[in-house]
Amino acid sequence: MILAEFDYVRPVGLDEALTLLAGRPGARVLAGGQSLLPGLRTGEDRASLLVDLRRLEELRGIEPVPGGLRIGALTTLAELAADPLVLAGAPELAAAARANGDPQVRNLGTAGGNLAARGRATDLPVAAIAAGVTAELAGPGGVSTLTAEELAASGVPAGTVITALHVPSGSGGGAAFEKTADRATRYPVCAAAVRITPDGPRIAVTGATARALRLRGVEERIGGGPYTTEAVLAAFRAEPRELFVPGRGTSAEYLGHLAGVLTARALTRAVQAAA
């Protein structure tokens, strides 16, 4: 049941979409709708206008570019999970997309929409942080960029559309994603993503924390390895307990331990992949 009325427009170009968003307070972007539409039905979300981007073919596709990959924001999670370029260059992104919901959700949900989702933890942001992804945005002031870490902290600015994800070329290290999902919703109770770099691992978690976070303190404590489970769990125990946000039936201690276990598993898999 839709609890509030809203208008609906399906623009044929990005410029038209940006004009519509700028001209109506409370206008929202509709891509796959897998996060927004359920929120509208329950009243958790509000919109005066839905600007449906699904006709904008320029926001689709995955292609190699100098320095990495460019992933169009309307690329579906199913496409992201199966694309050979992503599997080779950003396996943590492919794994996170594959872990998202069920086949129907993955066939409708989009890369940009999953990054922009608010209110609940989703899988792609944590993998994007570990992969060093930068989001390209179009808005009233032109084109801008935000790192995945910045986007998780601030959200998408009003009147702005994510147009693409830029994934930097790998540096020879492995990468992996691990998740414990809520059985009913498939949202992550906790998810961890890691990428091994020449400067050490990049580690990010979500679900157990208020938002997707890169854990630089853990990275510094475990250094260049070896990445034993004991060393990773000790590094997580040193994190402030208030970092981990208890949910239904969980505690900060449990979530901190779970985040450490998933990170240790991901590091083991990443090291094996790089060997």
PDB file of C-alpha atoms in Angstrom:
ATOM      1  CA  MET A   1       0.000   0.000   0.000  1.00  0.00           C
ATOM      2  CA  ILE A   2       1.324   3.448  -0.979  1.00  0.00           C
ATOM      3  CA  LEU A   3       0.683   5.757   1.959  1.00  0.00           C
ATOM      4  CA  ALA A   4       1.422   9.079   0.272  1.00  0.00           C
ATOM      5  CA  GLU A   5       0.692  10.473  -3.194  1.00  0.00           C
ATOM      6  CA  PHE A   6       3.478  11.503  -5.544  1.00  0.00           C
ATOM      7  CA  ASP A   7       3.932  12.436  -9.191  1.00  0.00           C
ATOM      8  CA  TYR A   8       5.867  10.292 -11.658  1.00  0.00           C
ATOM      9  CA  VAL A   9       7.962  11.303 -14.690  1.00  0.00           C
ATOM     10  CA  ARG A  10      10.145   9.206 -16.995  1.00  0.00           C
ATOM     11  CA  PRO A  11      12.655  11.548 -18.669  1.00  0.00           C
ATOM     12  CA  VAL A  12      14.416  10.627 -21.919  1.00  0.00           C
ATOM     13  CA  GLY A  13      17.722  12.333 -21.108  1.00  0.00           C
ATOM     14  CA  LEU A  14      19.951  13.122 -18.154  1.00  0.00           C
ATOM     15  CA  ASP A  15      19.559  16.884 -18.555  1.00  0.00           C
ATOM     16  CA  GLU A  16      15.775  16.538 -18.358  1.00  0.00           C
ATOM     17  CA  ALA A  17      16.107  14.377 -15.247  1.00  0.00           C
ATOM     18  CA  LEU A  18      18.329  16.950 -13.536  1.00  0.00           C
ATOM     19  CA  THR A  19      15.902  19.758 -14.404  1.00  0.00           C
ATOM     20  CA  LEU A  20      13.012  17.801 -12.895  1.00  0.00           C
ATOM     21  CA  LEU A  21      14.967  17.064  -9.722  1.00  0.00           C
ATOM     22  CA  ALA A  22      15.974  20.706  -9.339  1.00  0.00           C
ATOM     23  CA  GLY A  23      12.447  21.970  -9.915  1.00  0.00           C
ATOM     24  CA  ARG A  24      10.584  20.012  -7.243  1.00  0.00           C
ATOM     25  CA  PRO A  25      11.455  19.875  -3.538  1.00  0.00           C
ATOM     26  CA  GLY A  26      11.184  16.293  -2.370  1.00  0.00           C
ATOM     27  CA  ALA A  27      11.820  14.821  -5.833  1.00  0.00           C
ATOM     28  CA  ARG A  28      13.552  11.437  -5.717  1.00  0.00           C
ATOM     29  CA  VAL A  29      15.436   9.348  -8.245  1.00  0.00           C
ATOM     30  CA  LEU A  30      13.922   5.971  -9.189  1.00  0.00           C
ATOM     31  CA  ALA A  31      16.339   3.424 -10.661  1.00  0.00           C
ATOM     32  CA  GLY A  32      15.685  -0.214  -9.716  1.00  0.00           C
ATOM     33  CA  GLY A  33      13.359   0.783  -6.882  1.00  0.00           C
ATOM     34  CA  GLN A  34      14.380  -2.092  -4.631  1.00  0.00           C
ATOM     35  CA  SER A  35      15.074   0.199  -1.659  1.00  0.00           C
ATOM     36  CA  LEU A  36      12.912   3.238  -2.396  1.00  0.00           C
ATOM     37  CA  LEU A  37       9.603   1.591  -3.275  1.00  0.00           C
ATOM     38  CA  PRO A  38       9.372  -0.574  -0.128  1.00  0.00           C
ATOM     39  CA  GLY A  39      10.106   2.547   1.931  1.00  0.00           C
ATOM     40  CA  LEU A  40       7.292   4.432   0.203  1.00  0.00           C
ATOM     41  CA  ARG A  41       4.881   1.583   0.846  1.00  0.00           C
ATOM     42  CA  THR A  42       5.613   1.503   4.565  1.00  0.00           C
ATOM     43  CA  GLY A  43       5.793   5.260   5.010  1.00  0.00           C
ATOM     44  CA  GLU A  44       9.471   5.148   6.009  1.00  0.00           C
ATOM     45  CA  ASP A  45      10.270   7.175   2.888  1.00  0.00           C
ATOM     46  CA  ARG A  46       8.670  10.206   1.240  1.00  0.00           C
ATOM     47  CA  ALA A  47       8.693  11.657  -2.270  1.00  0.00           C
ATOM     48  CA  SER A  48       6.785  14.420  -4.009  1.00  0.00           C
ATOM     49  CA  LEU A  49       7.986  13.255  -7.444  1.00  0.00           C
ATOM     50  CA  LEU A  50       9.655  10.099  -8.726  1.00  0.00           C
ATOM     51  CA  VAL A  51      12.073  10.728 -11.596  1.00  0.00           C
ATOM     52  CA  ASP A  52      12.441   7.340 -13.317  1.00  0.00           C
ATOM     53  CA  LEU A  53      15.873   7.002 -14.955  1.00  0.00           C
ATOM     54  CA  ARG A  54      15.343   3.648 -16.642  1.00  0.00           C
ATOM     55  CA  ARG A  55      15.248   5.073 -20.183  1.00  0.00           C
ATOM     56  CA  LEU A  56      18.698   6.602 -19.853  1.00  0.00           C
ATOM     57  CA  GLU A  57      20.831   4.122 -21.767  1.00  0.00           C
ATOM     58  CA  GLU A  58      23.908   6.336 -21.307  1.00  0.00           C
ATOM     59  CA  LEU A  59      23.905   5.268 -17.642  1.00  0.00           C
ATOM     60  CA  ARG A  60      24.256   1.559 -18.475  1.00  0.00           C
ATOM     61  CA  GLY A  61      27.168  -0.690 -19.293  1.00  0.00           C
ATOM     62  CA  ILE A  62      30.620  -1.749 -18.126  1.00  0.00           C
ATOM     63  CA  GLU A  63      33.735  -0.783 -20.060  1.00  0.00           C
ATOM     64  CA  PRO A  64      37.491  -0.623 -19.545  1.00  0.00           C
ATOM     65  CA  VAL A  65      38.898   2.897 -19.323  1.00  0.00           C
ATOM     66  CA  PRO A  66      42.413   4.188 -18.680  1.00  0.00           C
ATOM     67  CA  GLY A  67      43.217   3.303 -15.084  1.00  0.00           C
ATOM     68  CA  GLY A  68      40.389   0.853 -14.475  1.00  0.00           C
ATOM     69  CA  LEU A  69      36.710   0.207 -15.183  1.00  0.00           C
ATOM     70  CA  ARG A  70      33.714   2.457 -15.688  1.00  0.00           C
ATOM     71  CA  ILE A  71      30.409   0.961 -14.523  1.00  0.00           C
ATOM     72  CA  GLY A  72      27.233   2.789 -15.520  1.00  0.00           C
ATOM     73  CA  ALA A  73      24.995   3.544 -12.552  1.00  0.00           C
ATOM     74  CA  LEU A  74      21.997   1.737 -14.114  1.00  0.00           C
ATOM     75  CA  THR A  75      23.968  -1.475 -14.580  1.00  0.00           C
ATOM     76  CA  THR A  76      21.988  -4.121 -12.732  1.00  0.00           C
ATOM     77  CA  LEU A  77      23.398  -6.103  -9.848  1.00  0.00           C
ATOM     78  CA  ALA A  78      22.934  -9.280 -11.901  1.00  0.00           C
ATOM     79  CA  GLU A  79      25.052  -7.803 -14.702  1.00  0.00           C
ATOM     80  CA  LEU A  80      27.656  -6.635 -12.209  1.00  0.00           C
ATOM     81  CA  ALA A  81      27.863 -10.072 -10.604  1.00  0.00           C
ATOM     82  CA  ALA A  82      28.445 -11.874 -13.916  1.00  0.00           C
ATOM     83  CA  ASP A  83      30.566  -9.467 -15.943  1.00  0.00           C
ATOM     84  CA  PRO A  84      34.030 -10.912 -16.779  1.00  0.00           C
ATOM     85  CA  LEU A  85      35.722  -7.510 -16.444  1.00  0.00           C
ATOM     86  CA  VAL A  86      34.331  -7.047 -12.928  1.00  0.00           C
ATOM     87  CA  LEU A  87      35.071 -10.627 -11.924  1.00  0.00           C
ATOM     88  CA  ALA A  88      38.691 -10.133 -12.959  1.00  0.00           C
ATOM     89  CA  GLY A  89      39.268  -6.556 -11.828  1.00  0.00           C
ATOM     90  CA  ALA A  90      36.952  -6.111  -8.840  1.00  0.00           C
ATOM     91  CA  PRO A  91      35.917  -9.522  -7.490  1.00  0.00           C
ATOM     92  CA  GLU A  92      34.713  -8.018  -4.210  1.00  0.00           C
ATOM     93  CA  LEU A  93      32.156  -5.934  -6.149  1.00  0.00           C
ATOM     94  CA  ALA A  94      30.973  -8.968  -8.103  1.00  0.00           C
ATOM     95  CA  ALA A  95      30.638 -11.004  -4.897  1.00  0.00           C
ATOM     96  CA  ALA A  96      28.729  -8.234  -3.124  1.00  0.00           C
ATOM     97  CA  ALA A  97      26.330  -7.887  -6.061  1.00  0.00           C
ATOM     98  CA  ARG A  98      25.840 -11.663  -6.125  1.00  0.00           C
ATOM     99  CA  ALA A  99      25.044 -11.688  -2.381  1.00  0.00           C
ATOM    100  CA  ASN A 100      22.355  -9.033  -2.741  1.00  0.00           C
ATOM    101  CA  GLY A 101      18.819 -10.299  -2.203  1.00  0.00           C
ATOM    102  CA  ASP A 102      17.397 -12.865  -4.623  1.00  0.00           C
ATOM    103  CA  PRO A 103      17.468 -13.122  -8.451  1.00  0.00           C
ATOM    104  CA  GLN A 104      14.502 -10.772  -8.843  1.00  0.00           C
ATOM    105  CA  VAL A 105      16.188  -8.123  -6.700  1.00  0.00           C
ATOM    106  CA  ARG A 106      19.478  -8.517  -8.581  1.00  0.00           C
ATOM    107  CA  ASN A 107      17.764  -8.259 -11.971  1.00  0.00           C
ATOM    108  CA  LEU A 108      16.058  -4.985 -10.989  1.00  0.00           C
ATOM    109  CA  GLY A 109      18.445  -3.402  -8.502  1.00  0.00           C
ATOM    110  CA  THR A 110      21.190  -1.164  -9.880  1.00  0.00           C
ATOM    111  CA  ALA A 111      24.767  -0.399  -8.937  1.00  0.00           C
ATOM    112  CA  GLY A 112      24.049   3.291  -8.398  1.00  0.00           C
ATOM    113  CA  GLY A 113      20.850   2.650  -6.491  1.00  0.00           C
ATOM    114  CA  ASN A 114      22.533   0.202  -4.144  1.00  0.00           C
ATOM    115  CA  LEU A 115      25.300   2.707  -3.419  1.00  0.00           C
ATOM    116  CA  ALA A 116      22.751   5.475  -2.843  1.00  0.00           C
ATOM    117  CA  ALA A 117      20.371   3.449  -0.655  1.00  0.00           C
ATOM    118  CA  ARG A 118      19.821   4.917   2.783  1.00  0.00           C
ATOM    119  CA  GLY A 119      18.236   3.693   5.973  1.00  0.00           C
ATOM    120  CA  ARG A 120      19.504   0.108   5.739  1.00  0.00           C
ATOM    121  CA  ALA A 121      22.871  -1.493   5.172  1.00  0.00           C
ATOM    122  CA  THR A 122      23.342  -2.786   1.626  1.00  0.00           C
ATOM    123  CA  ASP A 123      26.091  -4.941   0.200  1.00  0.00           C
ATOM    124  CA  LEU A 124      27.704  -2.869  -2.532  1.00  0.00           C
ATOM    125  CA  PRO A 125      28.968   0.164  -0.520  1.00  0.00           C
ATOM    126  CA  VAL A 126      31.302  -1.880   1.667  1.00  0.00           C
ATOM    127  CA  ALA A 127      32.818  -3.629  -1.353  1.00  0.00           C
ATOM    128  CA  ALA A 128      33.117  -0.302  -3.174  1.00  0.00           C
ATOM    129  CA  ILE A 129      35.058   1.175  -0.248  1.00  0.00           C
ATOM    130  CA  ALA A 130      37.458  -1.763  -0.214  1.00  0.00           C
ATOM    131  CA  ALA A 131      37.897  -1.538  -3.996  1.00  0.00           C
ATOM    132  CA  GLY A 132      38.643   2.198  -3.879  1.00  0.00           C
ATOM    133  CA  VAL A 133      35.641   3.072  -6.041  1.00  0.00           C
ATOM    134  CA  THR A 134      34.885   6.679  -6.938  1.00  0.00           C
ATOM    135  CA  ALA A 135      31.320   7.665  -7.837  1.00  0.00           C
ATOM    136  CA  GLU A 136      30.708  10.124 -10.667  1.00  0.00           C
ATOM    137  CA  LEU A 137      27.742  12.426 -10.063  1.00  0.00           C
ATOM    138  CA  ALA A 138      25.853  14.901 -12.227  1.00  0.00           C
ATOM    139  CA  GLY A 139      24.010  17.810 -10.663  1.00  0.00           C
ATOM    140  CA  PRO A 140      23.150  21.493 -10.937  1.00  0.00           C
ATOM    141  CA  GLY A 141      26.821  22.450 -10.672  1.00  0.00           C
ATOM    142  CA  GLY A 142      27.986  19.983 -13.312  1.00  0.00           C
ATOM    143  CA  VAL A 143      29.942  16.751 -12.861  1.00  0.00           C
ATOM    144  CA  SER A 144      31.553  15.934  -9.527  1.00  0.00           C
ATOM    145  CA  THR A 145      33.017  12.905  -7.782  1.00  0.00           C
ATOM    146  CA  LEU A 146      32.856  11.339  -4.349  1.00  0.00           C
ATOM    147  CA  THR A 147      34.746   8.339  -3.066  1.00  0.00           C
ATOM    148  CA  ALA A 148      32.591   5.423  -1.968  1.00  0.00           C
ATOM    149  CA  GLU A 149      33.670   6.172   1.589  1.00  0.00           C
ATOM    150  CA  GLU A 150      32.555   9.813   1.293  1.00  0.00           C
ATOM    151  CA  LEU A 151      29.275   8.749  -0.309  1.00  0.00           C
ATOM    152  CA  ALA A 152      28.535   6.339   2.552  1.00  0.00           C
ATOM    153  CA  ALA A 153      29.106   9.167   5.028  1.00  0.00           C
ATOM    154  CA  SER A 154      27.209  11.977   3.298  1.00  0.00           C
ATOM    155  CA  GLY A 155      24.716  10.350   0.936  1.00  0.00           C
ATOM    156  CA  VAL A 156      23.916  11.624  -2.538  1.00  0.00           C
ATOM    157  CA  PRO A 157      23.471  15.417  -2.557  1.00  0.00           C
ATOM    158  CA  ALA A 158      19.934  16.623  -3.282  1.00  0.00           C
ATOM    159  CA  GLY A 159      19.242  17.147  -6.978  1.00  0.00           C
ATOM    160  CA  THR A 160      22.218  14.981  -7.935  1.00  0.00           C
ATOM    161  CA  VAL A 161      22.337  11.691  -9.833  1.00  0.00           C
ATOM    162  CA  ILE A 162      25.035   9.011  -9.647  1.00  0.00           C
ATOM    163  CA  THR A 163      26.012   8.411 -13.262  1.00  0.00           C
ATOM    164  CA  ALA A 164      28.873   5.920 -12.959  1.00  0.00           C
ATOM    165  CA  LEU A 165      31.264   4.043 -10.698  1.00  0.00           C
ATOM    166  CA  HIS A 166      34.990   4.221 -11.452  1.00  0.00           C
ATOM    167  CA  VAL A 167      36.989   1.221 -10.246  1.00  0.00           C
ATOM    168  CA  PRO A 168      40.769   1.676 -10.183  1.00  0.00           C
ATOM    169  CA  SER A 169      42.970  -0.991 -11.700  1.00  0.00           C
ATOM    170  CA  GLY A 170      44.031  -3.686  -9.272  1.00  0.00           C
ATOM    171  CA  SER A 171      47.589  -3.677  -7.984  1.00  0.00           C
ATOM    172  CA  GLY A 172      48.172  -7.400  -8.123  1.00  0.00           C
ATOM    173  CA  GLY A 173      46.605  -8.137  -4.727  1.00  0.00           C
ATOM    174  CA  GLY A 174      43.538 -10.251  -4.131  1.00  0.00           C
ATOM    175  CA  ALA A 175      40.131  -9.152  -2.909  1.00  0.00           C
ATOM    176  CA  ALA A 176      37.144 -10.836  -1.268  1.00  0.00           C
ATOM    177  CA  PHE A 177      33.725 -10.237   0.294  1.00  0.00           C
ATOM    178  CA  GLU A 178      32.046 -12.113   3.157  1.00  0.00           C
ATOM    179  CA  LYS A 179      28.552 -11.712   4.579  1.00  0.00           C
ATOM    180  CA  THR A 180      26.197 -12.982   7.250  1.00  0.00           C
ATOM    181  CA  ALA A 181      22.673 -12.178   6.072  1.00  0.00           C
ATOM    182  CA  ASP A 182      19.405 -11.739   7.897  1.00  0.00           C
ATOM    183  CA  ARG A 183      17.434 -14.828   6.865  1.00  0.00           C
ATOM    184  CA  ALA A 184      14.197 -12.957   6.280  1.00  0.00           C
ATOM    185  CA  THR A 185      15.394  -9.865   4.424  1.00  0.00           C
ATOM    186  CA  ARG A 186      18.835 -10.874   3.051  1.00  0.00           C
ATOM    187  CA  TYR A 187      20.180  -7.524   4.282  1.00  0.00           C
ATOM    188  CA  PRO A 188      23.580  -7.929   5.933  1.00  0.00           C
ATOM    189  CA  VAL A 189      23.717  -8.474   9.666  1.00  0.00           C
ATOM    190  CA  CYS A 190      27.373  -7.902   8.958  1.00  0.00           C
ATOM    191  CA  ALA A 191      29.440  -7.866   5.769  1.00  0.00           C
ATOM    192  CA  ALA A 192      33.155  -7.363   5.274  1.00  0.00           C
ATOM    193  CA  ALA A 193      35.174  -6.614   2.155  1.00  0.00           C
ATOM    194  CA  VAL A 194      38.951  -6.535   1.801  1.00  0.00           C
ATOM    195  CA  ARG A 195      41.514  -5.760  -0.884  1.00  0.00           C
ATOM    196  CA  ILE A 196      45.223  -6.476  -0.536  1.00  0.00           C
ATOM    197  CA  THR A 197      47.375  -3.569  -1.741  1.00  0.00           C
ATOM    198  CA  PRO A 198      51.149  -2.869  -1.650  1.00  0.00           C
ATOM    199  CA  ASP A 199      50.474  -0.590   1.332  1.00  0.00           C
ATOM    200  CA  GLY A 200      48.566  -3.272   3.217  1.00  0.00           C
ATOM    201  CA  PRO A 201      44.929  -4.348   3.244  1.00  0.00           C
ATOM    202  CA  ARG A 202      41.928  -2.085   2.761  1.00  0.00           C
ATOM    203  CA  ILE A 203      39.198  -3.321   5.106  1.00  0.00           C
ATOM    204  CA  ALA A 204      35.581  -2.197   5.277  1.00  0.00           C
ATOM    205  CA  VAL A 205      32.523  -3.463   7.154  1.00  0.00           C
ATOM    206  CA  THR A 206      28.812  -2.739   7.186  1.00  0.00           C
ATOM    207  CA  GLY A 207      25.698  -3.961   8.978  1.00  0.00           C
ATOM    208  CA  ALA A 208      27.469  -4.174  12.316  1.00  0.00           C
ATOM    209  CA  THR A 209      28.219  -0.452  12.088  1.00  0.00           C
ATOM    210  CA  ALA A 210      25.996   2.580  11.592  1.00  0.00           C
ATOM    211  CA  ARG A 211      27.113   2.791   7.947  1.00  0.00           C
ATOM    212  CA  ALA A 212      29.688   1.226   5.666  1.00  0.00           C
ATOM    213  CA  LEU A 213      33.093   2.098   7.143  1.00  0.00           C
ATOM    214  CA  ARG A 214      36.724   1.647   6.274  1.00  0.00           C
ATOM    215  CA  LEU A 215      38.525   0.423   9.412  1.00  0.00           C
ATOM    216  CA  ARG A 216      41.938   2.054   9.244  1.00  0.00           C
ATOM    217  CA  GLY A 217      42.687   1.161  12.848  1.00  0.00           C
ATOM    218  CA  VAL A 218      42.309  -2.541  12.099  1.00  0.00           C
ATOM    219  CA  GLU A 219      44.395  -2.131   8.944  1.00  0.00           C
ATOM    220  CA  GLU A 220      47.236  -0.566  10.909  1.00  0.00           C
ATOM    221  CA  ARG A 221      47.156  -3.194  13.653  1.00  0.00           C
ATOM    222  CA  ILE A 222      47.426  -6.178  11.342  1.00  0.00           C
ATOM    223  CA  GLY A 223      49.886  -4.427   9.006  1.00  0.00           C
ATOM    224  CA  GLY A 224      51.317  -6.611   6.279  1.00  0.00           C
ATOM    225  CA  GLY A 225      50.291  -9.872   7.911  1.00  0.00           C
ATOM    226  CA  PRO A 226      50.303 -12.715   8.396  1.00  0.00           C
ATOM    227  CA  TYR A 227      46.519 -12.393   8.529  1.00  0.00           C
ATOM    228  CA  THR A 228      45.745 -15.070  11.059  1.00  0.00           C
ATOM    229  CA  THR A 229      42.308 -15.242  12.596  1.00  0.00           C
ATOM    230  CA  GLU A 230      43.806 -14.570  16.014  1.00  0.00           C
ATOM    231  CA  ALA A 231      45.594 -11.422  14.827  1.00  0.00           C
ATOM    232  CA  VAL A 232      42.494 -10.088  13.057  1.00  0.00           C
ATOM    233  CA  LEU A 233      40.229 -10.741  16.043  1.00  0.00           C
ATOM    234  CA  ALA A 234      42.723  -9.026  18.356  1.00  0.00           C
ATOM    235  CA  ALA A 235      42.735  -6.015  16.029  1.00  0.00           C
ATOM    236  CA  PHE A 236      38.942  -5.860  16.153  1.00  0.00           C
ATOM    237  CA  ARG A 237      38.861  -6.179  19.937  1.00  0.00           C
ATOM    238  CA  ALA A 238      40.946  -3.008  20.088  1.00  0.00           C
ATOM    239  CA  GLU A 239      38.254  -1.055  18.227  1.00  0.00           C
ATOM    240  CA  PRO A 240      35.878   1.074  20.367  1.00  0.00           C
ATOM    241  CA  ARG A 241      32.776  -0.945  21.258  1.00  0.00           C
ATOM    242  CA  GLU A 242      30.554   2.009  20.375  1.00  0.00           C
ATOM    243  CA  LEU A 243      31.623   1.556  16.758  1.00  0.00           C
ATOM    244  CA  PHE A 244      29.378  -1.506  16.579  1.00  0.00           C
ATOM    245  CA  VAL A 245      25.656  -0.756  16.700  1.00  0.00           C
ATOM    246  CA  PRO A 246      23.522  -3.479  18.306  1.00  0.00           C
ATOM    247  CA  GLY A 247      20.464  -4.577  16.366  1.00  0.00           C
ATOM    248  CA  ARG A 248      17.618  -6.913  17.157  1.00  0.00           C
ATOM    249  CA  GLY A 249      18.985  -9.764  19.248  1.00  0.00           C
ATOM    250  CA  THR A 250      22.620  -8.688  18.926  1.00  0.00           C
ATOM    251  CA  SER A 251      25.174  -6.910  21.092  1.00  0.00           C
ATOM    252  CA  ALA A 252      28.158  -4.718  20.298  1.00  0.00           C
ATOM    253  CA  GLU A 253      30.476  -7.504  21.483  1.00  0.00           C
ATOM    254  CA  TYR A 254      28.836 -10.059  19.201  1.00  0.00           C
ATOM    255  CA  LEU A 255      28.901  -7.758  16.173  1.00  0.00           C
ATOM    256  CA  GLY A 256      32.534  -6.802  16.753  1.00  0.00           C
ATOM    257  CA  HIS A 257      33.469 -10.480  16.928  1.00  0.00           C
ATOM    258  CA  LEU A 258      31.370 -11.323  13.850  1.00  0.00           C
ATOM    259  CA  ALA A 259      32.989  -8.487  11.890  1.00  0.00           C
ATOM    260  CA  GLY A 260      36.412  -9.835  12.852  1.00  0.00           C
ATOM    261  CA  VAL A 261      35.555 -13.394  11.824  1.00  0.00           C
ATOM    262  CA  LEU A 262      34.191 -12.300   8.443  1.00  0.00           C
ATOM    263  CA  THR A 263      37.194 -10.061   7.847  1.00  0.00           C
ATOM    264  CA  ALA A 264      39.585 -12.904   8.679  1.00  0.00           C
ATOM    265  CA  ARG A 265      37.773 -15.177   6.205  1.00  0.00           C
ATOM    266  CA  ALA A 266      37.859 -12.500   3.520  1.00  0.00           C
ATOM    267  CA  LEU A 267      41.584 -11.890   4.079  1.00  0.00           C
ATOM    268  CA  THR A 268      42.321 -15.604   3.774  1.00  0.00           C
ATOM    269  CA  ARG A 269      40.425 -15.782   0.492  1.00  0.00           C
ATOM    270  CA  ALA A 270      42.050 -12.598  -0.811  1.00  0.00           C
ATOM    271  CA  VAL A 271      45.542 -13.905  -0.071  1.00  0.00           C
ATOM    272  CA  GLN A 272      44.711 -17.213  -1.781  1.00  0.00           C
ATOM    273  CA  ALA A 273      43.371 -15.357  -4.825  1.00  0.00           C
ATOM    274  CA  ALA A 274      46.563 -13.304  -5.084  1.00  0.00           C
ATOM    275  CA  ALA A 275      48.847 -16.328  -4.831  1.00  0.00           C
TER     276      ALA A 275
END
